[in-house]
PDB file of C-alpha atoms and ligand atoms in Angstrom:
ATOM      1  CA  MET A 276     129.259 127.340  58.278  1.00  0.00           C
ATOM      2  CA  SER A 277     126.753 124.466  58.088  1.00  0.00           C
ATOM      3  CA  THR A 278     125.566 122.642  61.170  1.00  0.00           C
ATOM      4  CA  ASP A 279     127.408 119.537  59.941  1.00  0.00           C
ATOM      5  CA  THR A 280     130.619 121.516  59.746  1.00  0.00           C
ATOM      6  CA  LEU A 281     130.006 122.940  63.196  1.00  0.00           C
ATOM      7  CA  HIS A 282     129.558 119.535  64.737  1.00  0.00           C
ATOM      8  CA  LYS A 283     132.497 118.105  62.791  1.00  0.00           C
ATOM      9  CA  ASN A 284     134.657 120.933  64.024  1.00  0.00           C
ATOM     10  CA  ALA A 285     133.376 120.414  67.540  1.00  0.00           C
ATOM     11  CA  ASN A 286     134.221 116.711  67.288  1.00  0.00           C
ATOM     12  CA  HIS A 287     137.668 117.364  65.901  1.00  0.00           C
ATOM     13  CA  ALA A 288     138.518 120.098  68.348  1.00  0.00           C
ATOM     14  CA  GLN A 289     140.654 119.301  71.366  1.00  0.00           C
ATOM     15  CA  THR A 290     138.121 120.917  73.688  1.00  0.00           C
ATOM     16  CA  ALA A 291     134.714 119.401  74.413  1.00  0.00           C
ATOM     17  CA  PRO A 292     131.690 120.899  72.615  1.00  0.00           C
ATOM     18  CA  ALA A 293     129.823 123.550  74.575  1.00  0.00           C
ATOM     19  CA  PHE A 294     127.477 122.379  77.285  1.00  0.00           C
ATOM     20  CA  LEU A 295     124.563 124.363  75.860  1.00  0.00           C
ATOM     21  CA  SER A 296     124.799 125.224  72.209  1.00  0.00           C
ATOM     22  CA  VAL A 297     122.325 127.463  70.407  1.00  0.00           C
ATOM     23  CA  TRP A 298     122.946 127.257  66.680  1.00  0.00           C
ATOM     24  CA  ASP A 299     121.344 129.578  64.106  1.00  0.00           C
ATOM     25  CA  ILE A 300     117.856 129.602  65.618  1.00  0.00           C
ATOM     26  CA  HIS A 301     115.013 131.355  63.812  1.00  0.00           C
ATOM     27  CA  ALA A 302     111.658 131.803  65.581  1.00  0.00           C
ATOM     28  CA  TYR A 303     108.313 133.338  64.664  1.00  0.00           C
ATOM     29  CA  TYR A 304     105.152 134.566  66.372  1.00  0.00           C
ATOM     30  CA  GLY A 305     102.723 133.703  63.603  1.00  0.00           C
ATOM     31  CA  GLU A 306     104.066 135.623  60.601  1.00  0.00           C
ATOM     32  CA  SER A 307     106.314 137.869  62.691  1.00  0.00           C
ATOM     33  CA  TYR A 308     109.939 136.875  62.240  1.00  0.00           C
ATOM     34  CA  ILE A 309     111.525 137.718  65.590  1.00  0.00           C
ATOM     35  CA  VAL A 310     114.563 135.563  66.401  1.00  0.00           C
ATOM     36  CA  GLN A 311     116.658 135.934  63.267  1.00  0.00           C
ATOM     37  CA  GLY A 312     119.549 133.503  63.370  1.00  0.00           C
ATOM     38  CA  VAL A 313     120.901 133.549  66.907  1.00  0.00           C
ATOM     39  CA  SER A 314     123.933 131.398  67.802  1.00  0.00           C
ATOM     40  CA  PHE A 315     125.917 131.207  71.023  1.00  0.00           C
ATOM     41  CA  ASN A 316     127.496 128.686  73.372  1.00  0.00           C
ATOM     42  CA  VAL A 317     127.243 128.455  77.125  1.00  0.00           C
ATOM     43  CA  HIS A 318     129.865 126.558  79.096  1.00  0.00           C
ATOM     44  CA  GLU A 319     128.944 124.331  81.982  1.00  0.00           C
ATOM     45  CA  GLY A 320     128.657 126.177  85.288  1.00  0.00           C
ATOM     46  CA  GLU A 321     128.941 129.672  83.861  1.00  0.00           C
ATOM     47  CA  ILE A 322     126.553 132.611  84.060  1.00  0.00           C
ATOM     48  CA  LEU A 323     125.827 134.127  80.663  1.00  0.00           C
ATOM     49  CA  ALA A 324     124.183 137.563  80.580  1.00  0.00           C
ATOM     50  CA  LEU A 325     121.810 137.912  77.611  1.00  0.00           C
ATOM     51  CA  LEU A 326     121.388 141.644  77.116  1.00  0.00           C
ATOM     52  CA  GLY A 327     119.922 144.172  74.698  1.00  0.00           C
ATOM     53  CA  ARG A 328     117.400 146.960  74.344  1.00  0.00           C
ATOM     54  CA  ASN A 329     113.650 146.594  74.884  1.00  0.00           C
ATOM     55  CA  GLY A 330     112.233 144.465  72.100  1.00  0.00           C
ATOM     56  CA  ALA A 331     115.648 143.110  71.064  1.00  0.00           C
ATOM     57  CA  GLY A 332     114.372 139.535  71.369  1.00  0.00           C
ATOM     58  CA  LYS A 333     115.770 138.402  74.738  1.00  0.00           C
ATOM     59  CA  THR A 334     112.545 136.883  76.082  1.00  0.00           C
ATOM     60  CA  SER A 335     111.762 135.317  72.701  1.00  0.00           C
ATOM     61  CA  THR A 336     115.226 133.723  72.594  1.00  0.00           C
ATOM     62  CA  LEU A 337     114.828 132.314  76.124  1.00  0.00           C
ATOM     63  CA  ARG A 338     111.396 130.962  75.246  1.00  0.00           C
ATOM     64  CA  ALA A 339     112.713 129.365  72.062  1.00  0.00           C
ATOM     65  CA  ILE A 340     115.496 127.667  74.047  1.00  0.00           C
ATOM     66  CA  ALA A 341     112.989 126.450  76.653  1.00  0.00           C
ATOM     67  CA  ARG A 342     110.942 125.065  73.727  1.00  0.00           C
ATOM     68  CA  VAL A 343     107.815 126.979  74.664  1.00  0.00           C
ATOM     69  CA  SER A 344     105.502 126.743  71.634  1.00  0.00           C
ATOM     70  CA  ASP A 345     105.323 130.516  71.130  1.00  0.00           C
ATOM     71  CA  PRO A 346     107.494 131.735  69.340  1.00  0.00           C
ATOM     72  CA  GLU A 347     107.683 128.777  66.978  1.00  0.00           C
ATOM     73  CA  LEU A 348     111.223 127.577  66.286  1.00  0.00           C
ATOM     74  CA  LYS A 349     111.351 127.053  62.539  1.00  0.00           C
ATOM     75  CA  ARG A 350     115.070 126.568  61.999  1.00  0.00           C
ATOM     76  CA  GLY A 351     118.204 125.941  63.995  1.00  0.00           C
ATOM     77  CA  GLU A 352     119.506 123.607  66.637  1.00  0.00           C
ATOM     78  CA  ILE A 353     119.732 123.639  70.408  1.00  0.00           C
ATOM     79  CA  TRP A 354     121.898 121.068  72.178  1.00  0.00           C
ATOM     80  CA  LEU A 355     122.150 120.544  75.921  1.00  0.00           C
ATOM     81  CA  ASP A 356     124.794 118.162  77.204  1.00  0.00           C
ATOM     82  CA  HIS A 357     124.746 116.175  73.918  1.00  0.00           C
ATOM     83  CA  GLN A 358     120.939 116.040  73.788  1.00  0.00           C
ATOM     84  CA  PRO A 359     119.113 117.750  70.899  1.00  0.00           C
ATOM     85  CA  LEU A 360     116.381 120.020  72.278  1.00  0.00           C
ATOM     86  CA  HIS A 361     115.229 121.560  68.999  1.00  0.00           C
ATOM     87  CA  ASN A 362     112.670 118.843  68.290  1.00  0.00           C
ATOM     88  CA  MET A 363     111.436 118.624  71.861  1.00  0.00           C
ATOM     89  CA  ALA A 364     108.281 120.036  73.434  1.00  0.00           C
ATOM     90  CA  SER A 365     108.692 122.235  76.510  1.00  0.00           C
ATOM     91  CA  HIS A 366     107.936 119.415  78.971  1.00  0.00           C
ATOM     92  CA  GLN A 367     110.640 117.290  77.345  1.00  0.00           C
ATOM     93  CA  ALA A 368     113.162 120.140  77.460  1.00  0.00           C
ATOM     94  CA  SER A 369     112.210 120.548  81.082  1.00  0.00           C
ATOM     95  CA  ALA A 370     112.846 116.844  81.739  1.00  0.00           C
ATOM     96  CA  ALA A 371     116.185 117.223  79.941  1.00  0.00           C
ATOM     97  CA  GLY A 372     117.189 119.773  82.592  1.00  0.00           C
ATOM     98  CA  LEU A 373     116.118 123.257  81.475  1.00  0.00           C
ATOM     99  CA  ALA A 374     114.070 125.506  83.737  1.00  0.00           C
ATOM    100  CA  LEU A 375     112.629 128.835  82.623  1.00  0.00           C
ATOM    101  CA  VAL A 376     111.708 131.393  85.287  1.00  0.00           C
ATOM    102  CA  PRO A 377     109.436 133.802  83.389  1.00  0.00           C
ATOM    103  CA  GLU A 378     109.243 137.496  84.103  1.00  0.00           C
ATOM    104  CA  ASP A 379     105.791 137.222  85.721  1.00  0.00           C
ATOM    105  CA  ARG A 380     107.001 134.490  88.143  1.00  0.00           C
ATOM    106  CA  ARG A 381     103.735 132.482  87.982  1.00  0.00           C
ATOM    107  CA  ILE A 382     103.375 131.701  91.693  1.00  0.00           C
ATOM    108  CA  ILE A 383     100.339 129.457  92.097  1.00  0.00           C
ATOM    109  CA  ALA A 384      97.544 131.234  93.978  1.00  0.00           C
ATOM    110  CA  GLY A 385      95.915 129.494  96.923  1.00  0.00           C
ATOM    111  CA  LEU A 386      99.035 127.436  97.705  1.00  0.00           C
ATOM    112  CA  THR A 387     101.609 128.017 100.426  1.00  0.00           C
ATOM    113  CA  VAL A 388     105.295 128.466  99.723  1.00  0.00           C
ATOM    114  CA  GLU A 389     105.919 124.826 100.604  1.00  0.00           C
ATOM    115  CA  GLU A 390     103.011 123.568  98.508  1.00  0.00           C
ATOM    116  CA  ASN A 391     104.340 125.541  95.525  1.00  0.00           C
ATOM    117  CA  LEU A 392     107.732 123.850  96.007  1.00  0.00           C
ATOM    118  CA  LYS A 393     106.322 120.363  96.549  1.00  0.00           C
ATOM    119  CA  LEU A 394     104.262 120.629  93.387  1.00  0.00           C
ATOM    120  CA  ALA A 395     107.446 121.412  91.457  1.00  0.00           C
ATOM    121  CA  GLN A 396     109.493 118.618  93.031  1.00  0.00           C
ATOM    122  CA  ILE A 397     107.707 115.878  91.039  1.00  0.00           C
ATOM    123  CA  ALA A 398     109.895 112.984  92.116  1.00  0.00           C
ATOM    124  CA  PRO A 399     112.068 113.538  95.147  1.00  0.00           C
ATOM    125  CA  PRO A 400     114.843 112.631  95.818  1.00  0.00           C
ATOM    126  CA  ILE A 401     115.789 113.319  92.172  1.00  0.00           C
ATOM    127  CA  GLY A 402     115.321 117.053  92.612  1.00  0.00           C
ATOM    128  CA  TRP A 403     116.502 119.291  95.430  1.00  0.00           C
ATOM    129  CA  SER A 404     115.136 118.571  98.912  1.00  0.00           C
ATOM    130  CA  LEU A 405     113.098 121.201 100.731  1.00  0.00           C
ATOM    131  CA  ASP A 406     115.937 121.503 103.282  1.00  0.00           C
ATOM    132  CA  ARG A 407     118.435 122.245 100.537  1.00  0.00           C
ATOM    133  CA  LEU A 408     116.092 124.851  99.041  1.00  0.00           C
ATOM    134  CA  TYR A 409     115.472 126.491 102.418  1.00  0.00           C
ATOM    135  CA  ASP A 410     119.238 126.558 103.072  1.00  0.00           C
ATOM    136  CA  LEU A 411     119.633 128.535  99.876  1.00  0.00           C
ATOM    137  CA  PHE A 412     116.573 130.717 100.537  1.00  0.00           C
ATOM    138  CA  PRO A 413     116.201 131.091 104.341  1.00  0.00           C
ATOM    139  CA  ARG A 414     113.407 133.649 103.805  1.00  0.00           C
ATOM    140  CA  LEU A 415     111.312 130.943 102.148  1.00  0.00           C
ATOM    141  CA  GLY A 416     111.891 128.552 105.046  1.00  0.00           C
ATOM    142  CA  GLU A 417     110.687 131.223 107.464  1.00  0.00           C
ATOM    143  CA  ARG A 418     107.573 131.703 105.349  1.00  0.00           C
ATOM    144  CA  LYS A 419     106.893 128.135 104.230  1.00  0.00           C
ATOM    145  CA  ASN A 420     103.277 128.161 105.425  1.00  0.00           C
ATOM    146  CA  GLN A 421     102.478 131.584 103.983  1.00  0.00           C
ATOM    147  CA  GLU A 422     100.443 131.745 100.796  1.00  0.00           C
ATOM    148  CA  GLY A 423     102.895 132.190  97.907  1.00  0.00           C
ATOM    149  CA  THR A 424     101.074 135.101  96.280  1.00  0.00           C
ATOM    150  CA  THR A 425     101.194 137.131  99.538  1.00  0.00           C
ATOM    151  CA  LEU A 426     105.017 137.172  99.512  1.00  0.00           C
ATOM    152  CA  SER A 427     106.846 140.398  98.676  1.00  0.00           C
ATOM    153  CA  GLY A 428     108.084 140.809  95.095  1.00  0.00           C
ATOM    154  CA  GLY A 429     111.607 139.756  96.041  1.00  0.00           C
ATOM    155  CA  GLU A 430     110.375 136.737  97.987  1.00  0.00           C
ATOM    156  CA  GLN A 431     108.181 135.711  95.048  1.00  0.00           C
ATOM    157  CA  GLN A 432     111.210 135.890  92.777  1.00  0.00           C
ATOM    158  CA  MET A 433     113.099 133.671  95.240  1.00  0.00           C
ATOM    159  CA  LEU A 434     110.184 131.217  95.252  1.00  0.00           C
ATOM    160  CA  ALA A 435     110.122 131.178  91.455  1.00  0.00           C
ATOM    161  CA  ILE A 436     113.849 130.369  91.359  1.00  0.00           C
ATOM    162  CA  ALA A 437     113.548 127.791  94.165  1.00  0.00           C
ATOM    163  CA  ARG A 438     110.696 126.146  92.306  1.00  0.00           C
ATOM    164  CA  ALA A 439     112.872 125.850  89.197  1.00  0.00           C
ATOM    165  CA  LEU A 440     115.627 124.219  91.285  1.00  0.00           C
ATOM    166  CA  ALA A 441     113.200 121.787  92.923  1.00  0.00           C
ATOM    167  CA  ARG A 442     113.714 119.543  89.912  1.00  0.00           C
ATOM    168  CA  ASP A 443     117.122 118.186  88.980  1.00  0.00           C
ATOM    169  CA  ILE A 444     118.029 120.957  86.555  1.00  0.00           C
ATOM    170  CA  LYS A 445     121.186 121.700  84.613  1.00  0.00           C
ATOM    171  CA  VAL A 446     120.333 125.123  83.193  1.00  0.00           C
ATOM    172  CA  LEU A 447     118.414 127.993  84.741  1.00  0.00           C
ATOM    173  CA  LEU A 448     116.900 130.541  82.339  1.00  0.00           C
ATOM    174  CA  LEU A 449     116.059 133.748  84.198  1.00  0.00           C
ATOM    175  CA  ASP A 450     114.007 136.517  82.592  1.00  0.00           C
ATOM    176  CA  GLU A 451     114.577 139.820  84.392  1.00  0.00           C
ATOM    177  CA  PRO A 452     114.775 138.468  87.944  1.00  0.00           C
ATOM    178  CA  TYR A 453     115.688 141.901  89.363  1.00  0.00           C
ATOM    179  CA  GLU A 454     112.743 143.734  87.829  1.00  0.00           C
ATOM    180  CA  GLY A 455     110.902 145.983  90.259  1.00  0.00           C
ATOM    181  CA  LEU A 456     113.040 144.977  93.250  1.00  0.00           C
ATOM    182  CA  ALA A 457     114.866 147.232  95.703  1.00  0.00           C
ATOM    183  CA  PRO A 458     118.683 147.218  95.414  1.00  0.00           C
ATOM    184  CA  VAL A 459     119.091 145.459  98.771  1.00  0.00           C
ATOM    185  CA  ILE A 460     116.849 142.608  97.599  1.00  0.00           C
ATOM    186  CA  VAL A 461     118.738 142.467  94.305  1.00  0.00           C
ATOM    187  CA  ASP A 462     121.941 142.095  96.388  1.00  0.00           C
ATOM    188  CA  GLU A 463     120.386 139.121  98.142  1.00  0.00           C
ATOM    189  CA  ILE A 464     119.247 137.438  94.912  1.00  0.00           C
ATOM    190  CA  GLU A 465     122.642 138.099  93.341  1.00  0.00           C
ATOM    191  CA  LYS A 466     124.362 136.301  96.235  1.00  0.00           C
ATOM    192  CA  THR A 467     121.976 133.380  95.825  1.00  0.00           C
ATOM    193  CA  LEU A 468     122.693 133.188  92.084  1.00  0.00           C
ATOM    194  CA  ALA A 469     126.409 132.983  92.910  1.00  0.00           C
ATOM    195  CA  LEU A 470     125.666 130.100  95.324  1.00  0.00           C
ATOM    196  CA  ILE A 471     123.602 128.352  92.636  1.00  0.00           C
ATOM    197  CA  LYS A 472     126.534 128.707  90.254  1.00  0.00           C
ATOM    198  CA  ALA A 473     128.806 127.201  92.926  1.00  0.00           C
ATOM    199  CA  GLN A 474     126.532 124.129  92.877  1.00  0.00           C
ATOM    200  CA  GLY A 475     127.450 123.668  89.202  1.00  0.00           C
ATOM    201  CA  ILE A 476     124.282 124.992  87.616  1.00  0.00           C
ATOM    202  CA  THR A 477     124.558 126.932  84.354  1.00  0.00           C
ATOM    203  CA  THR A 478     122.554 130.161  84.097  1.00  0.00           C
ATOM    204  CA  ILE A 479     121.373 132.439  81.309  1.00  0.00           C
ATOM    205  CA  LEU A 480     120.480 135.757  82.904  1.00  0.00           C
ATOM    206  CA  VAL A 481     118.331 138.210  80.937  1.00  0.00           C
ATOM    207  CA  GLU A 482     118.394 141.613  82.620  1.00  0.00           C
ATOM    208  CA  GLN A 483     117.587 145.259  81.905  1.00  0.00           C
ATOM    209  CA  ASN A 484     119.931 146.068  84.755  1.00  0.00           C
ATOM    210  CA  ALA A 485     122.977 145.393  82.593  1.00  0.00           C
ATOM    211  CA  VAL A 486     125.558 146.684  85.057  1.00  0.00           C
ATOM    212  CA  ARG A 487     124.329 144.303  87.733  1.00  0.00           C
ATOM    213  CA  ALA A 488     124.113 141.396  85.317  1.00  0.00           C
ATOM    214  CA  LEU A 489     127.626 142.022  83.972  1.00  0.00           C
ATOM    215  CA  LYS A 490     129.079 142.163  87.477  1.00  0.00           C
ATOM    216  CA  LEU A 491     127.799 138.651  88.137  1.00  0.00           C
ATOM    217  CA  ALA A 492     128.195 137.100  84.675  1.00  0.00           C
ATOM    218  CA  ASP A 493     131.226 135.377  83.194  1.00  0.00           C
ATOM    219  CA  ARG A 494     130.244 136.120  79.619  1.00  0.00           C
ATOM    220  CA  ALA A 495     127.725 138.252  77.749  1.00  0.00           C
ATOM    221  CA  VAL A 496     125.773 138.069  74.538  1.00  0.00           C
ATOM    222  CA  ILE A 497     124.088 141.240  73.261  1.00  0.00           C
ATOM    223  CA  LEU A 498     121.060 141.001  70.976  1.00  0.00           C
ATOM    224  CA  ASP A 499     119.660 143.655  68.692  1.00  0.00           C
ATOM    225  CA  THR A 500     116.586 143.211  66.476  1.00  0.00           C
ATOM    226  CA  GLY A 501     116.690 139.451  66.795  1.00  0.00           C
ATOM    227  CA  GLY A 502     120.382 139.003  65.981  1.00  0.00           C
ATOM    228  CA  ILE A 503     123.668 138.927  67.894  1.00  0.00           C
ATOM    229  CA  VAL A 504     125.816 142.045  67.967  1.00  0.00           C
ATOM    230  CA  PHE A 505     128.316 140.958  70.628  1.00  0.00           C
ATOM    231  CA  ASP A 506     129.578 137.722  72.168  1.00  0.00           C
ATOM    232  CA  GLY A 507     132.437 137.937  74.635  1.00  0.00           C
ATOM    233  CA  THR A 508     133.381 138.311  78.254  1.00  0.00           C
ATOM    234  CA  ALA A 509     131.438 140.458  80.690  1.00  0.00           C
ATOM    235  CA  ALA A 510     134.635 142.434  81.350  1.00  0.00           C
ATOM    236  CA  GLU A 511     134.934 143.299  77.642  1.00  0.00           C
ATOM    237  CA  VAL A 512     131.452 144.837  77.689  1.00  0.00           C
ATOM    238  CA  LEU A 513     132.177 146.821  80.831  1.00  0.00           C
ATOM    239  CA  ASP A 514     135.388 148.120  79.195  1.00  0.00           C
ATOM    240  CA  ASN A 515     133.688 149.087  75.918  1.00  0.00           C
ATOM    241  CA  ALA A 516     131.925 152.445  76.340  1.00  0.00           C
ATOM    242  CA  GLU A 517     130.716 152.493  72.723  1.00  0.00           C
ATOM    243  CA  LEU A 518     129.054 149.112  72.969  1.00  0.00           C
ATOM    244  CA  ARG A 519     127.464 150.012  76.297  1.00  0.00           C
ATOM    245  CA  ALA A 520     126.109 153.304  74.999  1.00  0.00           C
ATOM    246  CA  GLU A 521     124.808 151.881  71.746  1.00  0.00           C
ATOM    247  CA  TYR A 522     123.076 148.736  72.920  1.00  0.00           C
ATOM    248  CA  LEU A 523     122.680 148.976  76.688  1.00  0.00           C
ATOM    249  CA  ALA A 524     122.233 152.707  77.331  1.00  0.00           C
ATOM    250  CA  ILE A 525     124.760 152.568  80.208  1.00  0.00           C
TER     251      ILE A 525
HETATM  252  N1  ATP B 891     103.427 137.135  71.310  1.00  0.00           N
HETATM  253  C1  ATP B 891     103.978 137.940  70.422  1.00  0.00           C
HETATM  254  N2  ATP B 891     103.441 138.152  69.206  1.00  0.00           N
HETATM  255  C2  ATP B 891     104.018 138.954  68.277  1.00  0.00           C
HETATM  256  N3  ATP B 891     105.160 139.642  68.507  1.00  0.00           N
HETATM  257  C3  ATP B 891     105.738 139.487  69.701  1.00  0.00           C
HETATM  258  C4  ATP B 891     105.178 138.639  70.718  1.00  0.00           C
HETATM  259  N4  ATP B 891     105.992 138.705  71.811  1.00  0.00           N
HETATM  260  C5  ATP B 891     106.990 139.539  71.484  1.00  0.00           C
HETATM  261  N5  ATP B 891     106.843 139.997  70.226  1.00  0.00           N
HETATM  262  C6  ATP B 891     107.731 140.947  69.526  1.00  0.00           C
HETATM  263  O1  ATP B 891     109.004 140.355  69.440  1.00  0.00           O
HETATM  264  C7  ATP B 891     110.028 141.331  69.594  1.00  0.00           C
HETATM  265  C8  ATP B 891     110.982 140.858  70.671  1.00  0.00           C
HETATM  266  O2  ATP B 891     110.288 140.815  71.901  1.00  0.00           O
HETATM  267  P1  ATP B 891     110.924 140.216  73.211  1.00  0.00           P
HETATM  268  O3  ATP B 891     109.863 140.194  74.251  1.00  0.00           O
HETATM  269  O4  ATP B 891     111.617 138.948  72.902  1.00  0.00           O
HETATM  270  O5  ATP B 891     112.022 141.322  73.539  1.00  0.00           O
HETATM  271  P2  ATP B 891     112.871 141.575  74.862  1.00  0.00           P
HETATM  272  O6  ATP B 891     114.271 141.775  74.404  1.00  0.00           O
HETATM  273  O7  ATP B 891     112.597 140.526  75.850  1.00  0.00           O
HETATM  274  O8  ATP B 891     112.292 142.991  75.346  1.00  0.00           O
HETATM  275  P3  ATP B 891     112.098 143.587  76.831  1.00  0.00           P
HETATM  276  O9  ATP B 891     113.438 144.075  77.243  1.00  0.00           O
HETATM  277  O10 ATP B 891     111.145 144.707  76.630  1.00  0.00           O
HETATM  278  O11 ATP B 891     111.560 142.502  77.698  1.00  0.00           O
HETATM  279  C9  ATP B 891     109.323 142.634  69.906  1.00  0.00           C
HETATM  280  O12 ATP B 891     109.280 143.386  68.731  1.00  0.00           O
HETATM  281  C10 ATP B 891     107.932 142.209  70.322  1.00  0.00           C
HETATM  282  O13 ATP B 891     106.973 143.157  69.983  1.00  0.00           O
HETATM  283 MG1   MG B 892     111.733 140.535  77.702  1.00  0.00          MG
END
């Protein structure tokens, strides 16, 4: 189906077009063809788990959506709330309401927790206030004067998420937020992600810990070698032993 047809169908349908629509995206690192025609929709306020084996293309897909220059998006469309993102640079996609929390968290050295957050706020009161962020992450409030890079791994992940929320975002893109964290800390972050969802924010959650991600997510997309092998509800994945064994090793 062509993009024109897709949009025509979307216009003619009784239901509104998806909030975030990724349509047939193809992305390259130099000559390496990595994201090979990925399409999926994300509805407003839902949590979508983006899963798949190591090297399946999850990070590359998130980066392409966030309009990071590497990998280069050569074909396809990305729409957020009726705005086309595919021709935007990453700072424009960010202004349009997307926030990517990369796997390495990128806490700024030499700055306190609060300074890290204030730097991200840009133009309060458009973004979230510090009080609202500390309500969501009490641990960060308790440690607001501590240098960000001296936080524990879990606290740094919380700071990275809080920093993304400090702007007025619509979509949170999380790359393996549970990586390297103890189960009790993962429990805490999971509860916070549910609270973020309750505030109306849409999330794409990339996780190796598929069972955890599926417990929290409404829907799931599974990638394999740069293409989609499943798009459905999280419950369908949990109920499908074959799918779990083949693509998620669970
Ligand atoms: N900068 C790069 N240059 C060239 N190839 C890359 C680059 N980054 C990733 N790739 C390749 O792209 C493919 C997809 O990688 P990607 O990081 O998107 O996978 P992933 O699903 O996030 O994997 P993981 O679960 O290990 O994080 C892999 O084959 C990887 O080697
Ligand atoms: Mg990855």
